[in-house]
Amino acid sequence: MPYAVETVSSFLESDKPVFGICLGHQILAQVCGLKTYKMHNGHRGLNHPVKNLITGLSEITSQNHGFAVDDMSLPPEIEITHRHLSDNTVEGLRHKTLPIFSIQHHPEASPGPHDARHSFGKFKQLMEDFHA
């Protein structure tokens, strides 16, 4: 989806906060110079365990994707924030200096666990800081 990568690239030039979810995670990864690849078996359904590398806590998540981010192409300004505990794929990224982050799973999905909803609070805080 080159048009989506191009559109999101223009957002990054403005220093506005950006939060990517699922496909948005993959698009942000490509914008930041990472590669993505088609998974042999995608992640589908509820109860996928993901480790938040920042807090050290595990989150039970909803997932629906067949592509993943290649962590071998990680540029120095990007940090991995989440890993899938079943296959160690990248589940979250953040930019070290810009207000940009993304997650591969669906924090908005319900019914089911709400472990990842804190991501919206993080984005809200970035938006408030941007407008302050």
mmCIF file of C-alpha atoms in Angstrom:
data_model
loop_
_atom_site.group_PDB
_atom_site.id
_atom_site.type_symbol
_atom_site.label_atom_id
_atom_site.label_comp_id
_atom_site.label_asym_id
_atom_site.label_seq_id
_atom_site.Cartn_x
_atom_site.Cartn_y
_atom_site.Cartn_z
ATOM 1 C CA MET A 1 0.000 0.000 0.000
ATOM 2 C CA PRO A 2 2.476 2.643 -1.150
ATOM 3 C CA TYR A 3 -0.151 5.421 -0.993
ATOM 4 C CA ALA A 4 -0.694 4.756 2.726
ATOM 5 C CA VAL A 5 3.049 4.798 3.425
ATOM 6 C CA GLU A 6 3.321 8.098 1.540
ATOM 7 C CA THR A 7 0.384 9.630 3.444
ATOM 8 C CA VAL A 8 1.714 8.585 6.851
ATOM 9 C CA SER A 9 5.179 9.869 5.916
ATOM 10 C CA SER A 10 3.683 13.348 5.590
ATOM 11 C CA PHE A 11 2.298 13.087 9.150
ATOM 12 C CA LEU A 12 5.742 12.389 10.553
ATOM 13 C CA GLU A 13 7.134 15.601 9.092
ATOM 14 C CA SER A 14 4.691 17.607 11.241
ATOM 15 C CA ASP A 15 5.817 16.112 14.594
ATOM 16 C CA LYS A 16 2.155 15.341 15.366
ATOM 17 C CA PRO A 17 1.474 12.259 17.504
ATOM 18 C CA VAL A 18 0.749 9.104 15.498
ATOM 19 C CA PHE A 19 -0.608 5.806 16.856
ATOM 20 C CA GLY A 20 -0.691 2.819 14.491
ATOM 21 C CA ILE A 21 -2.858 -0.239 15.149
ATOM 22 C CA CYS A 22 -2.524 -3.525 13.207
ATOM 23 C CA LEU A 23 -2.129 -2.458 9.546
ATOM 24 C CA GLY A 24 -1.164 0.981 10.883
ATOM 25 C CA HIS A 25 1.668 -0.725 12.777
ATOM 26 C CA GLN A 26 2.981 -2.231 9.562
ATOM 27 C CA ILE A 27 2.600 1.037 7.645
ATOM 28 C CA LEU A 28 4.433 3.018 10.351
ATOM 29 C CA ALA A 29 7.160 0.384 10.373
ATOM 30 C CA GLN A 30 7.647 0.803 6.617
ATOM 31 C CA VAL A 31 7.611 4.600 6.927
ATOM 32 C CA CYS A 32 10.381 4.305 9.528
ATOM 33 C CA GLY A 33 12.483 2.072 7.268
ATOM 34 C CA LEU A 34 11.578 -1.397 8.511
ATOM 35 C CA LYS A 35 10.543 -4.239 6.252
ATOM 36 C CA THR A 36 7.469 -6.408 6.622
ATOM 37 C CA TYR A 37 6.927 -10.004 5.547
ATOM 38 C CA LYS A 38 4.076 -12.469 5.077
ATOM 39 C CA MET A 39 3.869 -14.891 7.977
ATOM 40 C CA HIS A 40 3.563 -18.636 7.368
ATOM 41 C CA ASN A 41 0.740 -18.700 9.923
ATOM 42 C CA GLY A 42 -0.809 -15.392 10.880
ATOM 43 C CA HIS A 43 -2.150 -14.419 14.269
ATOM 44 C CA ARG A 44 -5.929 -14.755 14.448
ATOM 45 C CA GLY A 45 -8.366 -14.551 17.328
ATOM 46 C CA LEU A 46 -8.288 -13.853 21.044
ATOM 47 C CA ASN A 47 -5.899 -14.615 23.884
ATOM 48 C CA HIS A 48 -2.563 -13.984 22.178
ATOM 49 C CA PRO A 49 0.128 -13.359 24.805
ATOM 50 C CA VAL A 50 2.242 -10.274 24.179
ATOM 51 C CA LYS A 51 5.036 -8.975 26.408
ATOM 52 C CA ASN A 52 5.295 -5.238 26.912
ATOM 53 C CA LEU A 53 9.084 -4.768 26.989
ATOM 54 C CA ILE A 54 8.757 -1.322 28.598
ATOM 55 C CA THR A 55 6.717 -2.409 31.629
ATOM 56 C CA GLY A 56 7.778 -6.067 31.704
ATOM 57 C CA LEU A 57 4.114 -7.100 31.913
ATOM 58 C CA SER A 58 2.321 -9.550 29.644
ATOM 59 C CA GLU A 59 -0.882 -8.538 27.886
ATOM 60 C CA ILE A 60 -3.533 -10.872 26.522
ATOM 61 C CA THR A 61 -4.538 -9.466 23.134
ATOM 62 C CA SER A 62 -6.828 -9.873 20.137
ATOM 63 C CA GLN A 63 -5.115 -10.311 16.793
ATOM 64 C CA ASN A 64 -6.017 -10.535 13.107
ATOM 65 C CA HIS A 65 -3.068 -10.246 10.767
ATOM 66 C CA GLY A 66 -0.927 -12.273 8.387
ATOM 67 C CA PHE A 67 2.109 -9.993 8.111
ATOM 68 C CA ALA A 68 4.838 -9.104 10.590
ATOM 69 C CA VAL A 69 7.612 -6.541 10.968
ATOM 70 C CA ASP A 70 11.164 -7.712 10.277
ATOM 71 C CA ASP A 71 13.220 -6.799 13.334
ATOM 72 C CA MET A 72 16.453 -7.414 11.399
ATOM 73 C CA SER A 73 15.798 -4.119 9.563
ATOM 74 C CA LEU A 74 15.469 -2.039 12.758
ATOM 75 C CA PRO A 75 16.907 1.484 12.361
ATOM 76 C CA PRO A 76 18.596 3.077 15.413
ATOM 77 C CA GLU A 77 15.815 5.621 16.030
ATOM 78 C CA ILE A 78 13.148 2.894 16.462
ATOM 79 C CA GLU A 79 12.683 0.745 19.563
ATOM 80 C CA ILE A 80 10.764 -2.526 19.855
ATOM 81 C CA THR A 81 8.229 -2.208 22.684
ATOM 82 C CA HIS A 82 6.225 -5.452 22.432
ATOM 83 C CA ARG A 83 6.911 -9.071 21.452
ATOM 84 C CA HIS A 84 4.502 -11.936 20.792
ATOM 85 C CA LEU A 85 5.321 -14.598 23.370
ATOM 86 C CA SER A 86 4.454 -17.545 21.089
ATOM 87 C CA ASP A 87 6.726 -16.739 18.151
ATOM 88 C CA ASN A 88 8.738 -13.654 19.243
ATOM 89 C CA THR A 89 7.420 -11.492 16.389
ATOM 90 C CA VAL A 90 7.420 -7.708 16.791
ATOM 91 C CA GLU A 91 4.129 -6.514 18.306
ATOM 92 C CA GLY A 92 5.000 -2.908 19.097
ATOM 93 C CA LEU A 93 7.362 -0.110 18.097
ATOM 94 C CA ARG A 94 8.082 3.454 19.140
ATOM 95 C CA HIS A 95 10.232 6.239 17.783
ATOM 96 C CA LYS A 96 12.891 7.333 20.246
ATOM 97 C CA THR A 97 12.480 11.084 19.638
ATOM 98 C CA LEU A 98 9.127 11.619 17.858
ATOM 99 C CA PRO A 99 5.650 11.037 19.396
ATOM 100 C CA ILE A 100 5.057 7.945 17.274
ATOM 101 C CA PHE A 101 4.226 4.412 18.354
ATOM 102 C CA SER A 102 2.371 1.372 17.080
ATOM 103 C CA ILE A 103 1.100 -2.025 18.110
ATOM 104 C CA GLN A 104 0.275 -5.050 15.976
ATOM 105 C CA HIS A 105 -2.640 -6.244 18.115
ATOM 106 C CA HIS A 106 -6.097 -4.723 18.618
ATOM 107 C CA PRO A 107 -6.507 -2.834 21.931
ATOM 108 C CA GLU A 108 -9.997 -1.787 20.880
ATOM 109 C CA ALA A 109 -11.277 -5.357 20.380
ATOM 110 C CA SER A 110 -14.034 -6.598 22.672
ATOM 111 C CA PRO A 111 -15.328 -8.823 24.150
ATOM 112 C CA GLY A 112 -12.299 -10.278 25.784
ATOM 113 C CA PRO A 113 -9.308 -9.056 27.743
ATOM 114 C CA HIS A 114 -8.701 -5.335 27.981
ATOM 115 C CA ASP A 115 -5.022 -5.615 28.894
ATOM 116 C CA ALA A 116 -3.863 -3.426 25.996
ATOM 117 C CA ARG A 117 -6.346 -0.544 26.395
ATOM 118 C CA HIS A 118 -3.694 1.539 28.133
ATOM 119 C CA SER A 119 -2.330 2.305 24.651
ATOM 120 C CA PHE A 120 -5.188 4.748 24.129
ATOM 121 C CA GLY A 121 -4.257 6.575 27.333
ATOM 122 C CA LYS A 122 -0.695 6.868 26.071
ATOM 123 C CA PHE A 123 -1.913 8.319 22.763
ATOM 124 C CA LYS A 124 -4.269 10.718 24.562
ATOM 125 C CA GLN A 125 -1.362 11.984 26.668
ATOM 126 C CA LEU A 126 0.778 12.518 23.536
ATOM 127 C CA MET A 127 -2.071 14.520 21.962
ATOM 128 C CA GLU A 128 -2.499 16.637 25.096
ATOM 129 C CA ASP A 129 1.262 17.284 25.261
ATOM 130 C CA PHE A 130 1.255 18.260 21.577
ATOM 131 C CA HIS A 131 -1.513 20.813 22.101
ATOM 132 C CA ALA A 132 -0.089 22.218 25.346
#
